[in-house]
Rosetta silent file (secondary structure, phi, psi, omega in degrees, C-alpha in Angstrom):
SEQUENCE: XXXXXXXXXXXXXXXXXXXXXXXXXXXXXXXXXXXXXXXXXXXXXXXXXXXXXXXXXXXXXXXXXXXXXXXXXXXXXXXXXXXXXXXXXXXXXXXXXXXXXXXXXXXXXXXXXXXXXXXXXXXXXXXXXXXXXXXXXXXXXXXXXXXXXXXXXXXXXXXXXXXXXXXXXXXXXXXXXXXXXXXXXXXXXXXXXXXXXXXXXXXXXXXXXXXXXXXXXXXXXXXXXXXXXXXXXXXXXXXXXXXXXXXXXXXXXXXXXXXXXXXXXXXXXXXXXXXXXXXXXXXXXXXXXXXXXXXX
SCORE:     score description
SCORE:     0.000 S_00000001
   1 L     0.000  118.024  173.240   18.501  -32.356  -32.900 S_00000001
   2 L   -57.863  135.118  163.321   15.341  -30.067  -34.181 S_00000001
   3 L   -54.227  173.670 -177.343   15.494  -28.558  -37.571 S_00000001
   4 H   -68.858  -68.288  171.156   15.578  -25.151  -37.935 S_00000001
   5 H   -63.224   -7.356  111.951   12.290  -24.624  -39.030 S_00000001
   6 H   -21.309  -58.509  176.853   11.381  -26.500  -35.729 S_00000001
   7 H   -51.430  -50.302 -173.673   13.108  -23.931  -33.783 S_00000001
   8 H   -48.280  -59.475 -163.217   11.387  -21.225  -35.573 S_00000001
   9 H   -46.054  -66.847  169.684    7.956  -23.006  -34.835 S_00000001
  10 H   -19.194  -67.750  175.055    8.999  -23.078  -31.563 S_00000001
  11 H   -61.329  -21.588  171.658    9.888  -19.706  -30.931 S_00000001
  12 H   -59.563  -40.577 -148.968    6.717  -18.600  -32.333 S_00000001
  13 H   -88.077   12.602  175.389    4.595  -20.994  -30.265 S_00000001
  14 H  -119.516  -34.814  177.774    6.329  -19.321  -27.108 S_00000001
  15 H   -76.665  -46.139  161.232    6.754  -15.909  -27.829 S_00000001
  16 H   -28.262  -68.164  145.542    2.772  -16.282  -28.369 S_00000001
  17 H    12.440 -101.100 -160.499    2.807  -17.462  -24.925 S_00000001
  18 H   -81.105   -8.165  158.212    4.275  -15.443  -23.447 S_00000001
  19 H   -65.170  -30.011  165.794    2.371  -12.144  -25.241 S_00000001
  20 H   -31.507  -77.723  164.818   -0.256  -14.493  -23.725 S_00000001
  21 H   -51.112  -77.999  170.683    1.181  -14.255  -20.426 S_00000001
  22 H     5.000  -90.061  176.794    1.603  -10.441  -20.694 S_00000001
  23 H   -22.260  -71.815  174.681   -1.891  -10.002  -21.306 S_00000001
  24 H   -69.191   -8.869  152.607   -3.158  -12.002  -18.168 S_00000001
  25 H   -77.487   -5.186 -171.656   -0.777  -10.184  -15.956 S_00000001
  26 H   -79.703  -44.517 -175.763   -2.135   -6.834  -16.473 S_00000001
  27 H   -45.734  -64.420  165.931   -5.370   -8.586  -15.857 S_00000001
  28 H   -43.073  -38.937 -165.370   -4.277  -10.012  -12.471 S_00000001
  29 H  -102.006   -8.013  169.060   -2.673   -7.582  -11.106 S_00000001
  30 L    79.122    9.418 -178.933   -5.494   -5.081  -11.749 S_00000001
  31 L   -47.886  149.662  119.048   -3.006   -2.777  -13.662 S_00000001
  32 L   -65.787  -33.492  161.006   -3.924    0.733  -15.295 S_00000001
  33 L   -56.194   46.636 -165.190   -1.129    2.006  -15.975 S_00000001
  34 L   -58.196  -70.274 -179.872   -1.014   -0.371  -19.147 S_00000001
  35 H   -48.255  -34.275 -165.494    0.938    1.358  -21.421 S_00000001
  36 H   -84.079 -131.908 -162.023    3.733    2.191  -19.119 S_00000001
  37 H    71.604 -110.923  171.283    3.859   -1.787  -18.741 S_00000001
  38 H   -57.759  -21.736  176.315    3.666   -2.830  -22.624 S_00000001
  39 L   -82.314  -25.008 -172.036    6.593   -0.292  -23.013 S_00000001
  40 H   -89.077   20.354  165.499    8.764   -2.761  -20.614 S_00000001
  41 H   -52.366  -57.838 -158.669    7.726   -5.908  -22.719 S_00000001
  42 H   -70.278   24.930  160.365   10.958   -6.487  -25.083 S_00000001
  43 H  -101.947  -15.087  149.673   13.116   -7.887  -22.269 S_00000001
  44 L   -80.038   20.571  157.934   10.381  -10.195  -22.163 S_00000001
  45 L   -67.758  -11.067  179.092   10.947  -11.131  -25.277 S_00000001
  46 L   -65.307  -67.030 -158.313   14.006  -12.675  -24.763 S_00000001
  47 L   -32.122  -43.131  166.513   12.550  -14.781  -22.860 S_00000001
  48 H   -76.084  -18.102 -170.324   11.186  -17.762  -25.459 S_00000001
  49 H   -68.993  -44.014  164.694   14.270  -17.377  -27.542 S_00000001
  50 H   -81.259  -14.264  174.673   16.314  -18.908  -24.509 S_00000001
  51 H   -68.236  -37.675 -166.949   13.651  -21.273  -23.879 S_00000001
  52 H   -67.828  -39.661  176.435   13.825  -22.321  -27.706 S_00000001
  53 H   -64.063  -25.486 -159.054   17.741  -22.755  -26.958 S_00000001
  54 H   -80.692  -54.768 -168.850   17.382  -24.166  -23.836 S_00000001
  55 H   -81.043   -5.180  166.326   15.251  -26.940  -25.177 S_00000001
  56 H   -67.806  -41.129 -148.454   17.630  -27.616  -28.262 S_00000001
  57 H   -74.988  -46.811  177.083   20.535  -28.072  -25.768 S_00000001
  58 H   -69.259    4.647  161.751   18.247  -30.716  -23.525 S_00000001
  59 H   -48.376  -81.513 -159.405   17.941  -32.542  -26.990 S_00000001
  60 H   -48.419  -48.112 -166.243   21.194  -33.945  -26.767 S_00000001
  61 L   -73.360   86.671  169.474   20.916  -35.281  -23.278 S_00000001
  62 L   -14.620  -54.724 -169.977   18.944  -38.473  -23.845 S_00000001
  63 L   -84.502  -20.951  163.924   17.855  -39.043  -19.925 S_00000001
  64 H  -103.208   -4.123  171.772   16.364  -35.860  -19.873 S_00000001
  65 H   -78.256   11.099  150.518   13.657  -36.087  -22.555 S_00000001
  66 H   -69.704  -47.601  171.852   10.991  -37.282  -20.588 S_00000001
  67 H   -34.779  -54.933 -133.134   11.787  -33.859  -18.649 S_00000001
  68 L   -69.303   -2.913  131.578   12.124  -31.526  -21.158 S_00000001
  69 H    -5.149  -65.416 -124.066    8.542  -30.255  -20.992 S_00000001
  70 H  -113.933  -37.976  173.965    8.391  -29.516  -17.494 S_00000001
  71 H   -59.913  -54.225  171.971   12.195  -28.287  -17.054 S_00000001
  72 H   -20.023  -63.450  172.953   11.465  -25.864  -19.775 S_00000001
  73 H   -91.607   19.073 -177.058    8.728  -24.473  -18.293 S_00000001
  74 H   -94.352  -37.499 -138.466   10.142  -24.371  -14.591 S_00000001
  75 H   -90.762  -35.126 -170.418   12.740  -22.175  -16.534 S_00000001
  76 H   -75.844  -54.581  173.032   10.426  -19.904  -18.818 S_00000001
  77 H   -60.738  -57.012  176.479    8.332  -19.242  -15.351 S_00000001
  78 H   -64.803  -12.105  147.693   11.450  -17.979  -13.559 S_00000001
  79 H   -33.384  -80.527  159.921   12.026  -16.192  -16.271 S_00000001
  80 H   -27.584  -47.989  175.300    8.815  -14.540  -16.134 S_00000001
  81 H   -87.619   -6.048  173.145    8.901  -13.839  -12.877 S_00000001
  82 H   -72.837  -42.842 -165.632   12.206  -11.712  -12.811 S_00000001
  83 H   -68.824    4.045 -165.035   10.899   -9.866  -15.774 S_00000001
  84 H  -103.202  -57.700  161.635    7.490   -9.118  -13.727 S_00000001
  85 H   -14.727  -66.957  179.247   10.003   -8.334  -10.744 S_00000001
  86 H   -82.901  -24.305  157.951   11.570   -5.522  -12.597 S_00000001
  87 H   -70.370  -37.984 -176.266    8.650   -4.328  -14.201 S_00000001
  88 H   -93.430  -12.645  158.548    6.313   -4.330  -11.248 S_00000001
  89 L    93.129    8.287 -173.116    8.708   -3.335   -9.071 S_00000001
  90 L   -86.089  169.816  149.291    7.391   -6.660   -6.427 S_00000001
  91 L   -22.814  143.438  157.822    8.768   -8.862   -4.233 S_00000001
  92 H   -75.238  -54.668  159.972   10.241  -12.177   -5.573 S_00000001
  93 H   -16.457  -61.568 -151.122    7.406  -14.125   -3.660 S_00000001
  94 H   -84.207  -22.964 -176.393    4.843  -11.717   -4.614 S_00000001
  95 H   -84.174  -45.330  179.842    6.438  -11.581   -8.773 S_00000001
  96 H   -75.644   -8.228  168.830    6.191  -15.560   -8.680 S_00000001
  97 H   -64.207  -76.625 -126.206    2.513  -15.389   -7.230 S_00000001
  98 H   -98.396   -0.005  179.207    1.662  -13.050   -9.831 S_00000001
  99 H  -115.511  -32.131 -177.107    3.480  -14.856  -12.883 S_00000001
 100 H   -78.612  -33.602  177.291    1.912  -18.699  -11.598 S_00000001
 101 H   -63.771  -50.049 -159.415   -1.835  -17.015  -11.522 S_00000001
 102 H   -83.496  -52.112 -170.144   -1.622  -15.025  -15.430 S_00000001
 103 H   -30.108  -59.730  166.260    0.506  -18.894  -15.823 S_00000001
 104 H   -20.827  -76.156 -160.968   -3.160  -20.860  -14.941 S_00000001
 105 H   -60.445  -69.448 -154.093   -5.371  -18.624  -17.311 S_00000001
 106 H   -62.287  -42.041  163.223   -2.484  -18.960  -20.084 S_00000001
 107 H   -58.626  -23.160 -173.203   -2.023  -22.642  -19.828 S_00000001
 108 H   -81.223  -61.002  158.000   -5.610  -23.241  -19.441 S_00000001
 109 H   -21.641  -80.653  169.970   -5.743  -20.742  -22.774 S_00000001
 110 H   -45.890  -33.962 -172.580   -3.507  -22.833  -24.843 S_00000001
 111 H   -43.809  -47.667 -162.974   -5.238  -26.046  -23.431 S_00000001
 112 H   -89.410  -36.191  163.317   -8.154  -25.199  -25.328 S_00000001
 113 H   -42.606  -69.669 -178.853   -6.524  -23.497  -28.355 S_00000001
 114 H   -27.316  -74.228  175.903   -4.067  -25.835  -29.207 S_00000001
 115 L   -33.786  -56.271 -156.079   -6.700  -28.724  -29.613 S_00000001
 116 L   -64.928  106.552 -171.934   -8.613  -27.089  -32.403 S_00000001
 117 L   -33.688   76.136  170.119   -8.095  -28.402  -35.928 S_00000001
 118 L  -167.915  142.027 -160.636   -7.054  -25.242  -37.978 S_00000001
 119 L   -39.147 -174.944 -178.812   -3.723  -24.094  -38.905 S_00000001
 120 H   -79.034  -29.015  135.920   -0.779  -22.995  -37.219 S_00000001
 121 H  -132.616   30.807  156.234   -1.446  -19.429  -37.344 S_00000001
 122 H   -68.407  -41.245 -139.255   -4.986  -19.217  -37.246 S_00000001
 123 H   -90.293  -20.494 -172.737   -4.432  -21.030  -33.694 S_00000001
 124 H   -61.010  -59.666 -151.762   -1.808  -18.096  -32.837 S_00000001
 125 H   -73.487  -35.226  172.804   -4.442  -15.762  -33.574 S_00000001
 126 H   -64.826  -33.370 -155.451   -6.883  -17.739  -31.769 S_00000001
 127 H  -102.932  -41.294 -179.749   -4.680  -18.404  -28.697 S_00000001
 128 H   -72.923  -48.167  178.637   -4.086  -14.402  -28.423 S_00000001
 129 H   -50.121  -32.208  173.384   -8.036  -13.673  -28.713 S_00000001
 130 H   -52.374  -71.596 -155.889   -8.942  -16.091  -26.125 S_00000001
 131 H   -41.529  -54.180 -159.224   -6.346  -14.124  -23.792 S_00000001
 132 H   -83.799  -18.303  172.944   -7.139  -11.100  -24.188 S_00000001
 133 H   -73.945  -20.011 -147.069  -11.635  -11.602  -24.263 S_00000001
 134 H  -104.573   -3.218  165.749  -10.624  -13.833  -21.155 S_00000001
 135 H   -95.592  -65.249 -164.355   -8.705  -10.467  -19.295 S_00000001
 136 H   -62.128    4.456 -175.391  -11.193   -8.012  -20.256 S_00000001
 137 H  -104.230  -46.092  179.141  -13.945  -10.677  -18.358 S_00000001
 138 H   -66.384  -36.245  152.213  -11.612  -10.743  -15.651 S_00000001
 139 H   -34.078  -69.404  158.228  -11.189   -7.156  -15.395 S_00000001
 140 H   -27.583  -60.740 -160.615  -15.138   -6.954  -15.449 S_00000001
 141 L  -104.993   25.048  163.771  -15.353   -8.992  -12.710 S_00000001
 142 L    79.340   26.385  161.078  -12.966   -7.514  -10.426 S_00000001
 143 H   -60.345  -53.852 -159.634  -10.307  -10.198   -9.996 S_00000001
 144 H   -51.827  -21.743 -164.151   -7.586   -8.636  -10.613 S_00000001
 145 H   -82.677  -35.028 -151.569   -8.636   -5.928   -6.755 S_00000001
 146 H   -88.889   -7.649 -176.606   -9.030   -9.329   -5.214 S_00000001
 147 H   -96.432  -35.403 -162.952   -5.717  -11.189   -6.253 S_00000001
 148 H   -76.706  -55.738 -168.217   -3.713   -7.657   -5.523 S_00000001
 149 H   -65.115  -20.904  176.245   -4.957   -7.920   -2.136 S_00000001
 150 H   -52.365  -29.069 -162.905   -3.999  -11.750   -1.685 S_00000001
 151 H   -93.401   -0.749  176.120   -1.161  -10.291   -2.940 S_00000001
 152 H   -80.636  -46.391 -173.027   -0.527   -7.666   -0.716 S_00000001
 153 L   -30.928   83.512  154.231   -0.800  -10.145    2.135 S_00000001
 154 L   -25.019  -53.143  176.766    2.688   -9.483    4.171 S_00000001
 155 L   -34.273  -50.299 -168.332    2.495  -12.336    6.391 S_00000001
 156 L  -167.581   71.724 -130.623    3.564  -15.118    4.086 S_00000001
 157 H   -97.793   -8.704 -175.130    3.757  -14.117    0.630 S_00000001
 158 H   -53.631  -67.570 -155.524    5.857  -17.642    0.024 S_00000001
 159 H   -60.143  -58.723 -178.709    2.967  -20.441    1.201 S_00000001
 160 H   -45.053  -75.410 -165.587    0.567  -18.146   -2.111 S_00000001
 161 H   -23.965  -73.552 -142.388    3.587  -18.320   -4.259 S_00000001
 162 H   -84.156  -39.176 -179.723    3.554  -22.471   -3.897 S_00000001
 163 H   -51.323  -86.994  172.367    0.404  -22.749   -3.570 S_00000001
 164 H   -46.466    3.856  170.015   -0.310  -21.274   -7.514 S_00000001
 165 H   -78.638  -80.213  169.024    2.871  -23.112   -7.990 S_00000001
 166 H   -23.441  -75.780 -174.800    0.964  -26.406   -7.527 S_00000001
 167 H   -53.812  -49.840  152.003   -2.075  -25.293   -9.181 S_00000001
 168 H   -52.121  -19.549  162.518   -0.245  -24.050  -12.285 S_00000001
 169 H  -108.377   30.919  152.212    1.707  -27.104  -12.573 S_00000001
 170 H   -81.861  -31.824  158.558   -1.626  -29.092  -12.540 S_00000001
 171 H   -75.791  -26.347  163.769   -2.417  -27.242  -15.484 S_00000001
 172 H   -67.615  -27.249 -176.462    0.828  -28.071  -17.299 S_00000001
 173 H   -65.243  -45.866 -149.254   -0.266  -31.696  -16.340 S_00000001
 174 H   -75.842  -52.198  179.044   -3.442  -31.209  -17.715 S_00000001
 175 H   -70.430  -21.255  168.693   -2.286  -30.006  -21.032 S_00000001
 176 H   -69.115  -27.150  154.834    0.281  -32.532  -21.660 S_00000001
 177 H   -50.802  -28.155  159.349   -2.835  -34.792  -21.186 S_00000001
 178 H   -36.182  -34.803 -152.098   -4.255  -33.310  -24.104 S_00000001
 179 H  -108.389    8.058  168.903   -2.346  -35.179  -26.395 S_00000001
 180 H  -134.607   45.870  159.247   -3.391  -38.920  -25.691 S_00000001
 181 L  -101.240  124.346 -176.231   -7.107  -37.846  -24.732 S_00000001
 182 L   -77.281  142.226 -164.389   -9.137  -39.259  -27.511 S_00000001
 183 L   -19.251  -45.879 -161.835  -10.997  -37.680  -29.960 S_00000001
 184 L   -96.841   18.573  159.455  -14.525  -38.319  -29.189 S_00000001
 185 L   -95.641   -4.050 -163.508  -13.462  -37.309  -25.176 S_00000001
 186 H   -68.861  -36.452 -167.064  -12.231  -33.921  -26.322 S_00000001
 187 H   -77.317  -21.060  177.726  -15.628  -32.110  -25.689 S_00000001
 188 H   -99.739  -11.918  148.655  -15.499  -33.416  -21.982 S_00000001
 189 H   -72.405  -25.564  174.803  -11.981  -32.543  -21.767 S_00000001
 190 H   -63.015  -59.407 -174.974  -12.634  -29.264  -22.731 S_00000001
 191 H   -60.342  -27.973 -169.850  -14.971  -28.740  -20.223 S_00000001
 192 H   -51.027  -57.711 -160.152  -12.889  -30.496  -17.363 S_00000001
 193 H   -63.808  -21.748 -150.833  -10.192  -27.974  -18.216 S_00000001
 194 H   -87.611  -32.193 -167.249  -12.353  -25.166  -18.343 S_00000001
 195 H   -78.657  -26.536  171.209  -14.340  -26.224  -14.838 S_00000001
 196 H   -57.985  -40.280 -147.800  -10.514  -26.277  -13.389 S_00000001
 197 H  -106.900  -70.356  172.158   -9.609  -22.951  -14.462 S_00000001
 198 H   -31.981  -66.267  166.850  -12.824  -21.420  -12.775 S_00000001
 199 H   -21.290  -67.884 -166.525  -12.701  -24.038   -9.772 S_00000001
 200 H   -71.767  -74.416 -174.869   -8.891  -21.950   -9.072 S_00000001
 201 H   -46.826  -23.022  169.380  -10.073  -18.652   -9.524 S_00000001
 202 H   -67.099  -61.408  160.809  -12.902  -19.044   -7.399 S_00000001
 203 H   -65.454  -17.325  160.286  -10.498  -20.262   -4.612 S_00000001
 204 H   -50.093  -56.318 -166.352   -8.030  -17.228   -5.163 S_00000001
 205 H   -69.642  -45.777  177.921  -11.244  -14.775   -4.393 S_00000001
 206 H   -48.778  -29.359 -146.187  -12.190  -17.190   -1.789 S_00000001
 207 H  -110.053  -29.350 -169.657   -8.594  -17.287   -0.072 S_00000001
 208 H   -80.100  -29.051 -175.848   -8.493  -13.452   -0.672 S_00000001
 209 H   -79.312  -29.075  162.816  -11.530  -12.467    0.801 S_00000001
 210 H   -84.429   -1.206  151.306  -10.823  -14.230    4.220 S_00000001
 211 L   -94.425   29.812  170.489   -7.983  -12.482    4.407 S_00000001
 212 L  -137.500   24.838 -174.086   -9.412   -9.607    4.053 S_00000001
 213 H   -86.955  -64.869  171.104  -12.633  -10.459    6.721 S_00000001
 214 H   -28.757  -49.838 -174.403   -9.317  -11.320    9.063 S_00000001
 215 H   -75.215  -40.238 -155.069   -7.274   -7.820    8.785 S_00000001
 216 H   -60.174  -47.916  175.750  -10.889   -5.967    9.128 S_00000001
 217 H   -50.314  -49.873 -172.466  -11.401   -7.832   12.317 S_00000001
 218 H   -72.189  -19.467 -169.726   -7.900   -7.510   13.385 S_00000001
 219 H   -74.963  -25.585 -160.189   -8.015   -3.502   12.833 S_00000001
 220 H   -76.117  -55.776  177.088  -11.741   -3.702   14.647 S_00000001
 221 H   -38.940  -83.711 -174.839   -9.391   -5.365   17.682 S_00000001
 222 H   -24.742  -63.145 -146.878   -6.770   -2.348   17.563 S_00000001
 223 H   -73.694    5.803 -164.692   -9.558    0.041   17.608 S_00000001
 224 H  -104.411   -9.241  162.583  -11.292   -1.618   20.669 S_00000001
 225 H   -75.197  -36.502 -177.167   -7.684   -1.546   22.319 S_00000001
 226 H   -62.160  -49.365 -147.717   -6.860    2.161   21.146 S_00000001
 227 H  -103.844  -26.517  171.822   -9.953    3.064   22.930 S_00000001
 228 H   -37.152  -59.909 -168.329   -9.613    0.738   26.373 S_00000001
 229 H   -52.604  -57.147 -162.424   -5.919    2.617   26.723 S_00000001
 230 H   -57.632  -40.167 -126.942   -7.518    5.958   26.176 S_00000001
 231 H  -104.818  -19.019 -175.365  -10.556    5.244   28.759 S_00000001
 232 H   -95.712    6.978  168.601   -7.841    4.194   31.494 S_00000001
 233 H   -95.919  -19.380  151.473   -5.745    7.051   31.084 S_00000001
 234 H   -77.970    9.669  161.309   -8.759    9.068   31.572 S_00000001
 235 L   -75.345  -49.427 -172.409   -9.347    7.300   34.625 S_00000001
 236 L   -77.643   -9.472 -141.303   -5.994    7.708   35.887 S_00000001
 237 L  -106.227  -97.877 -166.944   -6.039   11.882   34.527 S_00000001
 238 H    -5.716  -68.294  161.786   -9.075   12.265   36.607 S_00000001
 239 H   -43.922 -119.207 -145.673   -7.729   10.819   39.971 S_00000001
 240 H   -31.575  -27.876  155.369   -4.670   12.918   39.810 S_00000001
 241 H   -40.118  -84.009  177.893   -7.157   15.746   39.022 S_00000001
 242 H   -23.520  -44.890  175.573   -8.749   14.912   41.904 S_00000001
 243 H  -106.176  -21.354  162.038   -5.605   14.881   44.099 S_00000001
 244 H   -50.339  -46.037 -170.687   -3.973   17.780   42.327 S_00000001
 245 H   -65.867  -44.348 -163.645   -7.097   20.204   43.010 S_00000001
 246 H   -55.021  -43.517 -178.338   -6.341   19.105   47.219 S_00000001
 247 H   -56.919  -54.301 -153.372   -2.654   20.270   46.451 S_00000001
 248 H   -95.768  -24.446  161.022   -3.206   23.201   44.837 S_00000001
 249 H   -76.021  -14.007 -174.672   -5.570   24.994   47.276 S_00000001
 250 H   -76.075  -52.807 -169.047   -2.649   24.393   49.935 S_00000001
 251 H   -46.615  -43.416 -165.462    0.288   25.640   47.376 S_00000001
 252 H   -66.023  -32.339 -176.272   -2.443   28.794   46.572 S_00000001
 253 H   -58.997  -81.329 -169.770   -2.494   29.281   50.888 S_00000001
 254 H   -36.530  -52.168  164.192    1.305   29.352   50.846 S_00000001
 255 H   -60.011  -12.376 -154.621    1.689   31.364   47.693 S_00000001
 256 H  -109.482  -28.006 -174.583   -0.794   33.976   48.804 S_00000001
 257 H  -100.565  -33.731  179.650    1.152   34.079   52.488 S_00000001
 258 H   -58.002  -79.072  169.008    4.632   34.280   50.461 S_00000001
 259 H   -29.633  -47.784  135.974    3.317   37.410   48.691 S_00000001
 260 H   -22.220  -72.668  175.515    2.267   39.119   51.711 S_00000001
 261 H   -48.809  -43.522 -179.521    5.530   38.587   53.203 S_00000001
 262 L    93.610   34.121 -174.519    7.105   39.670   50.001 S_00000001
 263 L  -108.028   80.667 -147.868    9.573   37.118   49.824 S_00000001
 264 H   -70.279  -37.314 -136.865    9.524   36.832   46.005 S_00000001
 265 H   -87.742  -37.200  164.740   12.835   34.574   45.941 S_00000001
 266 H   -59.222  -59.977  172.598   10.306   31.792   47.462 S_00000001
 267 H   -23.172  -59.489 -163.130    7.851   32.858   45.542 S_00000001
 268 H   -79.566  -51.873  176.885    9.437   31.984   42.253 S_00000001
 269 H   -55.094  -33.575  178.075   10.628   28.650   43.610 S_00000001
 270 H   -49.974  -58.356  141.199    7.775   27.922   44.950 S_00000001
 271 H   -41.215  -61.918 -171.014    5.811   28.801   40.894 S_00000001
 272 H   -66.663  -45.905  152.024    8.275   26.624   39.958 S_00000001
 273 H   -44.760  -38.824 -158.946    7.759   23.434   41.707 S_00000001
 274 H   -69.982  -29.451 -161.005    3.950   24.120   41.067 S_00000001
 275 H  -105.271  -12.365  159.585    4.501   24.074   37.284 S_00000001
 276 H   -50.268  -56.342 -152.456    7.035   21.085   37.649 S_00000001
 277 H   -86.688  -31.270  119.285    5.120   19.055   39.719 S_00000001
 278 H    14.977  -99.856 -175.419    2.273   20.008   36.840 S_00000001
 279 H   -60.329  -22.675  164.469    4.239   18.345   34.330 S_00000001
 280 H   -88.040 -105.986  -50.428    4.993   15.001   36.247 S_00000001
 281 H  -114.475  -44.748  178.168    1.470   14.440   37.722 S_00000001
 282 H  -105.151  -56.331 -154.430   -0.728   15.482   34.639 S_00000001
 283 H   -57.051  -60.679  159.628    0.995   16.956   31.737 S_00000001
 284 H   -24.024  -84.404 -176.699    2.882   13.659   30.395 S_00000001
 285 H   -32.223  -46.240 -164.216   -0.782   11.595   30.972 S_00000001
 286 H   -72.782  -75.871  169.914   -2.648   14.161   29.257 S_00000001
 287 H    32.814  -93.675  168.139    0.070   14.227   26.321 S_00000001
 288 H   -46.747  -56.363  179.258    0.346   10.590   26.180 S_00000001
 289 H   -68.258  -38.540  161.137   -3.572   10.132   26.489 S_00000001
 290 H   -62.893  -27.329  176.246   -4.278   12.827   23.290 S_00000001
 291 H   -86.532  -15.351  163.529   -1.651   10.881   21.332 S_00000001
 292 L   -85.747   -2.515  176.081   -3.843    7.578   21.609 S_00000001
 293 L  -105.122   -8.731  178.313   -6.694    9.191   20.661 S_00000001
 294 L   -84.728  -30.278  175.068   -5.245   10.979   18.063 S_00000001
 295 L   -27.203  149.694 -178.662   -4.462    7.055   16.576 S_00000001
 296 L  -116.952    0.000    0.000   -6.043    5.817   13.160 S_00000001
């Protein structure tokens, strides 16, 4: 069973974390709205406090300490992703996308922290400093518009979810590798982790940008359909033009001999068909043909 002062350590080294985390979701997600955010932070605070609990409990159970790592942190990421749910107001798909992506950066963060000889909270302080020079670079370089649109991505917001599922828990792998990589490998471990963490982000922009080559194209499609529809209902408006004008000098004979006669009671039926027969033959088509062209 951990001491107390274990627990404590614990809870620090998580609640870092997950200030950690924070940090790299505003970054991800391209927020602005920061502050309104950072005020819905303390319910994630709960969040290491049951992890510190969580992993005291999985103490006792013998057959589960090889786990407890990896359960922990399945549990502290769904965690994470309800509270990003209710703060961002997303999807569940689209809140576990966006909590396994800031998850990458922040394990990849600690990876590097951790490792450094110097106490336990210069490394806090160290661990936060990364995070936050390593958001404002991402910010700079525009990740954050290009992950929102991956993230936008109706279609299948699930297969992105697992997919940064995978890749984030290659980075949990990686750091529990940290701790039997040997000293004079550290500087080539560093880099490994560091070439990894790029390597993923690079394929995020990559996976985001052909999806966003794909919708331009498919919208390119619509408009070359949008405009087909329009050119064959002006095809068809014309012919009936065409055969309307033959119609309409005979109805103009007939109206023009009705008037003469005076037999207005004709007359008016007669007007009436004309503006009927109007309204099937043309009126609809043009209608219908101004509302595809009125289309975006």
């Amino acid at each position: 069973m951990p001491s107390l002062s274990d627990l404590l350590v614990g809870y620090l080294d998580g609640l870092t974390g997950h200030l950690a985390l924070a940090v790299y979701l505003l970054a991800v997600t391209d927020e602005r709205a920061v502050w309104r955010r950072l005020k819905k932070l303390p319910p994630l605070l709960l969040s290491p406090l049951i992890s510190v609990l969580l992993a005291a409990g999985l103490h006792t159970v013998p057959a589960l300490e090889k786990s407890l790592y990896f359960i922990n942190s399945f549990a502290i990421l769904i965690m994470c992703t309800l509270w990003v749910q209710w703060a961002w107001r997303f999807g569940f798909w689209q809140s576990f996308a966006a909590t396994c992506m800031a998850g990458i950066f922040q394990v990849a963060d600690a990876t590097l922290s951790m490792m450094v000889p110097i106490p336990f909270a210069a490394a806090i302080g160290l661990h936060l400093g990364i995070s936050a020079a390593a958001s404002l670079l991402l910010y700079k370089l525009q990740f954050g518009r290009w992950f929102r649109l991956l993230l936008d991505n109706k279609s299948s917001p699930w297969r992105i979810a697992l997919l940064l599922f995978a890749l984030e828990a290659a980075m949990e792998m990686f750091l529990q590798l940290a701790f039997g990589i040997q000293p004079r490998l550290l500087t080539f471990y560093y880099l490994l982790v560091l070439a990894m963490v790029i390597l993923m982000a690079v394929l995020i922009v990559h996976l985001a940008q052909r999806f966003d080559t794909a919708r331009k194209m498919q919208a390119q499609q619509d408009i070359i359909t949008q405009q087909r529809l329009y050119e064959q209902d002006l095809e068809i408006i014309r012919r009936e033009v065409r055969t309307f004008r033959h119609d309409y000098k005979n109805l103009l004979a007939s109206l023009s001999e009705q008037a003469e006669k005076g037999e207005l009671e004709k007359l008016r039926h007669t007007l009436s068909e004309l503006d009927a027969g109007f309204d099937r033959r043309l009126g609809k088509k043009i209608q219908a043909s101004t509302q595809i062209g009125n289309l975006q």
